[in-house]
């Protein structure tokens, strides 16, 4: 959801406020006393005005305290009208459905008028709210009808091709990519799907595959995995992240994937690919994974060169 928000205004100001940690009392504004010294008419103990010899009221200075509201979400200040002007920006109120239900009343003023704590947001600031539903397996409260009525509702669905293009996934292990290409049912199944959800209730999600893929890359690929006291095999290691059903399926696939070279091997020698059996070369998922690995290795070498300079 955050990537989606960033893509709307790629060069604009993005401010993310996690709503799950906010309470109704501390969101938006907080009261603080302001002391002003003002000139008033002097009065006696009876409350009568004190006059001078010319019957003019005698003045005196008196401290007056009044309460004002200050913006509690300081991070939003770059998006205020006086700061951003006519430039574009995004205010991302993340995980609204995990917050105090009363917060939605405060958010309504932002959505409807672009105002928070009496401060005006810029005219080109997009206000985005994100959240999940109980159907997503999340703890969630219902959206306020008043709030929904003033919003455009966009439902985000997982897309494997877009997922592989995310910057965060550029160093995901190629075997993970190949497995998901061949076994799309494991990429983003529905919560509690019987075929992919394990006995603990774990259903794999795209972020889980990102985590597994990046972890395998850090150790040099699945071939270099070594069992330890906690994870005795690649099966238990993968299962800890994507669930035991998906983990077992991935581990079996990875073991059969051993005929393919790593990105480094292909980069160093063309024969690393030509020695692969022809029927395996024709397998789209395998070829895609090798290309993905070769690209990642090349990008890594390029980055090392730039760092040296």
Coordinates of C-alpha atoms in Angstrom, one line a residue:
X1 CA 0.0 0.0 0.0
X2 CA 2.9 2.3 0.8
X3 CA 4.5 1.6 -2.6
X4 CA 1.1 2.5 -4.2
X5 CA 1.0 5.8 -2.4
X6 CA 4.5 6.7 -3.4
X7 CA 3.8 5.9 -7.1
X8 CA 1.1 8.5 -7.2
X9 CA 3.4 11.4 -6.5
X10 CA 6.9 9.9 -7.0
X11 CA 8.7 13.2 -6.5
X12 CA 6.4 14.8 -4.0
X13 CA 6.4 14.9 -0.2
X14 CA 5.1 11.7 1.4
X15 CA 4.1 11.7 5.1
X16 CA 3.0 8.5 6.7
X17 CA 1.2 8.5 10.0
X18 CA 0.7 5.0 11.6
X19 CA -2.9 5.2 12.9
X20 CA -2.7 1.9 14.8
X21 CA -0.5 3.6 17.5
X22 CA -2.6 6.7 17.8
X23 CA -5.3 7.4 20.4
X24 CA -8.2 9.7 20.1
X25 CA -6.8 12.0 22.8
X26 CA -3.4 12.5 21.2
X27 CA -4.2 12.7 17.5
X28 CA -4.4 15.9 15.6
X29 CA -4.1 18.6 18.3
X30 CA -3.3 19.0 21.9
X31 CA -4.3 21.9 24.2
X32 CA -1.7 24.2 25.6
X33 CA -2.1 27.4 27.7
X34 CA -1.0 30.8 26.4
X35 CA -0.3 33.7 28.7
X36 CA -0.9 37.2 27.3
X37 CA -0.4 40.5 29.1
X38 CA -3.2 42.9 28.3
X39 CA -4.3 46.4 29.4
X40 CA -7.5 46.4 31.4
X41 CA -9.5 48.9 33.5
X42 CA -8.5 48.8 37.2
X43 CA -11.3 47.9 39.6
X44 CA -11.5 48.0 43.4
X45 CA -12.5 45.2 45.8
X46 CA -16.2 45.8 45.1
X47 CA -15.7 45.4 41.4
X48 CA -16.1 49.1 40.8
X49 CA -14.0 50.9 38.2
X50 CA -11.2 53.1 39.7
X51 CA -11.1 56.6 38.2
X52 CA -8.5 59.3 38.3
X53 CA -9.0 62.9 39.3
X54 CA -10.5 63.6 35.8
X55 CA -12.9 60.7 36.1
X56 CA -11.0 58.7 33.5
X57 CA -10.6 54.9 34.1
X58 CA -7.2 54.0 35.4
X59 CA -5.5 51.3 33.4
X60 CA -3.3 48.4 34.6
X61 CA -1.6 45.4 33.0
X62 CA -3.1 42.0 33.7
X63 CA -2.1 38.4 32.7
X64 CA -4.8 36.6 30.8
X65 CA -4.4 32.8 30.1
X66 CA -6.3 31.2 27.2
X67 CA -6.1 27.7 25.7
X68 CA -5.0 27.1 22.1
X69 CA -4.7 23.9 20.0
X70 CA -1.3 22.9 18.7
X71 CA -0.6 20.4 15.9
X72 CA 0.4 17.1 17.6
X73 CA 1.4 15.4 14.4
X74 CA 4.6 17.5 13.7
X75 CA 5.5 15.3 10.8
X76 CA 2.6 16.7 8.8
X77 CA 4.0 20.2 8.9
X78 CA 5.7 19.9 5.4
X79 CA 2.3 19.3 3.9
X80 CA 0.7 22.5 5.4
X81 CA -0.4 25.1 2.9
X82 CA 2.1 27.7 4.1
X83 CA 5.0 25.1 3.6
X84 CA 4.1 23.1 0.5
X85 CA 2.2 25.8 -1.5
X86 CA 0.9 24.4 -4.7
X87 CA 3.3 21.5 -4.9
X88 CA 1.9 17.9 -4.7
X89 CA 2.2 15.7 -1.7
X90 CA 0.6 12.7 0.1
X91 CA -0.7 12.3 3.6
X92 CA -0.9 8.6 4.2
X93 CA -2.9 7.6 7.3
X94 CA -1.9 4.0 7.5
X95 CA -4.0 1.2 9.0
X96 CA -7.0 3.3 10.0
X97 CA -8.9 0.1 10.7
X98 CA -6.5 -0.8 13.5
X99 CA -7.0 2.5 15.3
X100 CA -9.4 3.7 17.9
X101 CA -12.9 4.0 16.2
X102 CA -13.2 7.5 17.4
X103 CA -10.2 8.5 15.3
X104 CA -12.4 8.3 12.2
X105 CA -14.3 11.4 13.4
X106 CA -11.0 13.3 13.4
X107 CA -10.0 11.9 10.1
X108 CA -13.3 13.0 8.6
X109 CA -12.3 16.7 9.0
X110 CA -9.1 16.1 7.2
X111 CA -10.8 14.2 4.3
X112 CA -13.7 16.6 4.0
X113 CA -11.9 20.0 4.5
X114 CA -8.2 19.3 4.4
X115 CA -7.9 20.7 7.9
X116 CA -6.1 19.2 10.9
X117 CA -5.8 21.1 14.3
X118 CA -7.1 24.2 12.6
X119 CA -4.3 24.1 10.0
X120 CA -4.9 23.9 6.3
X121 CA -3.2 21.3 4.1
X122 CA -1.9 22.3 0.7
X123 CA -4.5 22.3 -2.1
X124 CA -2.6 19.5 -4.0
X125 CA -2.1 17.2 -1.0
X126 CA -3.7 13.8 -1.5
X127 CA -5.1 12.2 1.7
X128 CA -4.9 8.4 1.6
X129 CA -6.3 6.0 4.1
X130 CA -5.3 2.4 4.2
X131 CA -6.7 -0.6 6.1
X132 CA -7.6 -4.2 6.0
X133 CA -10.8 -6.1 6.7
X134 CA -11.5 -9.2 8.7
X135 CA -11.7 -11.1 5.4
X136 CA -7.9 -10.4 5.2
X137 CA -7.4 -12.2 8.5
X138 CA -6.8 -8.9 10.2
X139 CA -8.2 -7.4 13.4
X140 CA -10.2 -4.5 12.1
X141 CA -13.0 -2.2 12.8
X142 CA -15.6 -1.2 10.2
X143 CA -15.1 2.0 8.2
X144 CA -17.3 4.9 9.1
X145 CA -20.1 5.3 6.5
X146 CA -19.5 9.1 6.6
X147 CA -15.8 8.6 6.0
X148 CA -16.4 6.0 3.2
X149 CA -18.9 8.4 1.6
X150 CA -16.2 11.0 1.1
X151 CA -13.5 8.6 -0.2
X152 CA -12.7 6.8 -3.4
X153 CA -12.5 3.1 -2.5
X154 CA -9.6 1.2 -4.1
X155 CA -9.1 -2.5 -3.5
X156 CA -5.4 -3.6 -4.0
X157 CA -4.9 -7.1 -5.4
X158 CA -1.5 -8.9 -5.5
X159 CA 0.2 -9.1 -8.8
X160 CA 3.2 -11.4 -9.3
X161 CA 4.7 -9.5 -12.2
X162 CA 4.5 -6.1 -10.4
X163 CA 5.9 -7.8 -7.2
X164 CA 9.0 -8.9 -9.0
X165 CA 9.6 -5.3 -10.2
X166 CA 9.5 -3.7 -6.7
X167 CA 12.9 -2.3 -5.6
X168 CA 12.6 -4.3 -2.4
X169 CA 12.5 -7.5 -4.4
X170 CA 15.5 -6.9 -6.7
X171 CA 17.7 -9.1 -4.5
X172 CA 15.2 -11.9 -3.9
X173 CA 16.7 -15.3 -4.4
X174 CA 16.0 -16.5 -8.0
X175 CA 14.6 -19.9 -6.8
X176 CA 11.8 -18.1 -4.9
X177 CA 10.9 -16.3 -8.1
X178 CA 10.9 -19.5 -10.1
X179 CA 8.9 -21.4 -7.5
X180 CA 6.2 -18.8 -7.5
X181 CA 6.1 -18.6 -11.3
X182 CA 5.4 -22.4 -11.4
X183 CA 3.2 -22.5 -8.2
X184 CA 1.2 -19.3 -8.4
X185 CA -1.3 -20.7 -5.8
X186 CA 1.2 -20.1 -3.1
X187 CA 1.9 -16.4 -4.0
X188 CA -1.0 -14.7 -2.3
X189 CA -3.8 -17.2 -1.5
X190 CA -6.9 -16.3 0.4
X191 CA -6.7 -16.4 4.2
X192 CA -7.4 -19.9 5.5
X193 CA -7.2 -21.5 2.1
X194 CA -7.0 -25.2 2.9
X195 CA -4.4 -26.0 0.2
X196 CA -1.9 -23.4 1.4
X197 CA -2.7 -22.7 5.1
X198 CA -0.8 -24.8 7.6
X199 CA -2.1 -26.2 10.9
X200 CA -0.9 -23.1 12.8
X201 CA -3.2 -20.9 10.5
X202 CA -0.2 -19.5 8.6
X203 CA -1.1 -18.5 5.0
X204 CA 1.8 -17.2 2.9
X205 CA 1.7 -13.6 1.7
X206 CA 3.9 -11.7 -0.8
X207 CA 5.8 -10.0 2.0
X208 CA 6.7 -13.5 3.4
X209 CA 8.2 -14.5 0.1
X210 CA 10.2 -11.3 0.0
X211 CA 11.5 -12.0 3.4
X212 CA 12.5 -15.6 2.5
X213 CA 14.0 -14.6 -0.8
X214 CA 16.1 -11.8 0.7
X215 CA 17.2 -14.1 3.6
X216 CA 18.4 -16.8 1.1
X217 CA 20.3 -14.2 -0.9
X218 CA 22.1 -13.1 2.2
X219 CA 23.5 -16.6 2.7
X220 CA 24.5 -17.0 -0.9
X221 CA 21.4 -18.9 -2.1
X222 CA 19.5 -21.9 -1.0
X223 CA 22.4 -24.2 -2.1
X224 CA 24.5 -22.8 0.7
X225 CA 22.0 -23.2 3.4
X226 CA 23.4 -25.1 6.4
X227 CA 21.2 -26.5 9.1
X228 CA 21.5 -25.3 12.7
X229 CA 20.0 -25.9 16.1
X230 CA 16.8 -24.0 15.2
X231 CA 16.4 -24.9 11.6
X232 CA 17.7 -28.3 10.7
X233 CA 16.7 -28.1 7.0
X234 CA 15.7 -25.7 4.3
X235 CA 12.2 -27.1 4.8
X236 CA 11.9 -25.9 8.4
X237 CA 13.7 -22.6 7.5
X238 CA 11.3 -21.8 4.7
X239 CA 8.3 -23.1 6.7
X240 CA 9.0 -20.6 9.5
X241 CA 8.4 -17.7 7.1
X242 CA 5.8 -18.9 4.7
X243 CA 4.1 -21.7 6.6
X244 CA 4.8 -25.4 6.7
X245 CA 2.7 -26.3 3.6
X246 CA 4.3 -23.6 1.4
X247 CA 7.7 -24.2 3.0
X248 CA 7.6 -27.9 2.2
X249 CA 6.5 -27.3 -1.4
X250 CA 9.3 -24.7 -1.9
X251 CA 12.0 -27.0 -0.4
X252 CA 11.1 -29.8 -2.7
X253 CA 11.1 -27.5 -5.7
X254 CA 14.5 -26.0 -4.6
X255 CA 16.1 -29.4 -4.4
X256 CA 14.9 -30.2 -8.0
X257 CA 16.1 -26.8 -9.1
X258 CA 19.8 -27.8 -8.5
X259 CA 20.4 -28.3 -12.2
X260 CA 20.3 -24.5 -12.8
X261 CA 23.4 -22.3 -12.3
X262 CA 23.6 -19.2 -10.1
X263 CA 23.7 -15.7 -11.5
X264 CA 27.4 -15.6 -10.7
X265 CA 28.1 -18.8 -12.5
X266 CA 26.3 -17.7 -15.7
X267 CA 28.1 -14.3 -15.5
X268 CA 31.5 -16.0 -15.3
X269 CA 30.9 -18.7 -17.9
X270 CA 28.4 -19.3 -20.7
X271 CA 28.8 -23.0 -20.4
X272 CA 27.1 -22.8 -17.0
X273 CA 23.9 -22.3 -19.0
X274 CA 24.6 -24.5 -22.0
X275 CA 25.3 -27.4 -19.8
X276 CA 21.8 -27.4 -18.4
X277 CA 19.6 -30.1 -20.0
X278 CA 17.6 -28.8 -23.0
X279 CA 14.3 -29.7 -21.4
X280 CA 15.2 -27.6 -18.4
X281 CA 16.3 -24.7 -20.6
X282 CA 12.9 -24.7 -22.2
X283 CA 11.2 -24.4 -18.8
X284 CA 10.0 -20.8 -18.5
X285 CA 10.2 -20.6 -14.7
X286 CA 13.8 -21.9 -14.7
X287 CA 15.0 -19.6 -17.5
X288 CA 13.3 -16.7 -15.8
X289 CA 14.9 -17.5 -12.5
X290 CA 18.4 -17.7 -14.1
X291 CA 17.9 -14.3 -15.9
X292 CA 16.6 -12.8 -12.6
X293 CA 19.7 -14.1 -10.8
X294 CA 22.1 -12.9 -13.5
X295 CA 20.5 -9.4 -13.4
X296 CA 20.8 -9.2 -9.6
X297 CA 24.4 -10.3 -9.8
X298 CA 25.2 -7.8 -12.5
X299 CA 23.5 -5.0 -10.5
X300 CA 25.5 -6.0 -7.4
X301 CA 28.8 -5.8 -9.4
X302 CA 27.8 -2.4 -10.8
X303 CA 27.0 -1.1 -7.3
X304 CA 30.3 -2.3 -6.0
X305 CA 32.1 -0.4 -8.8
X306 CA 30.1 2.8 -8.0
X307 CA 30.9 2.5 -4.3
X308 CA 34.6 2.1 -5.1
X309 CA 34.6 5.3 -7.0

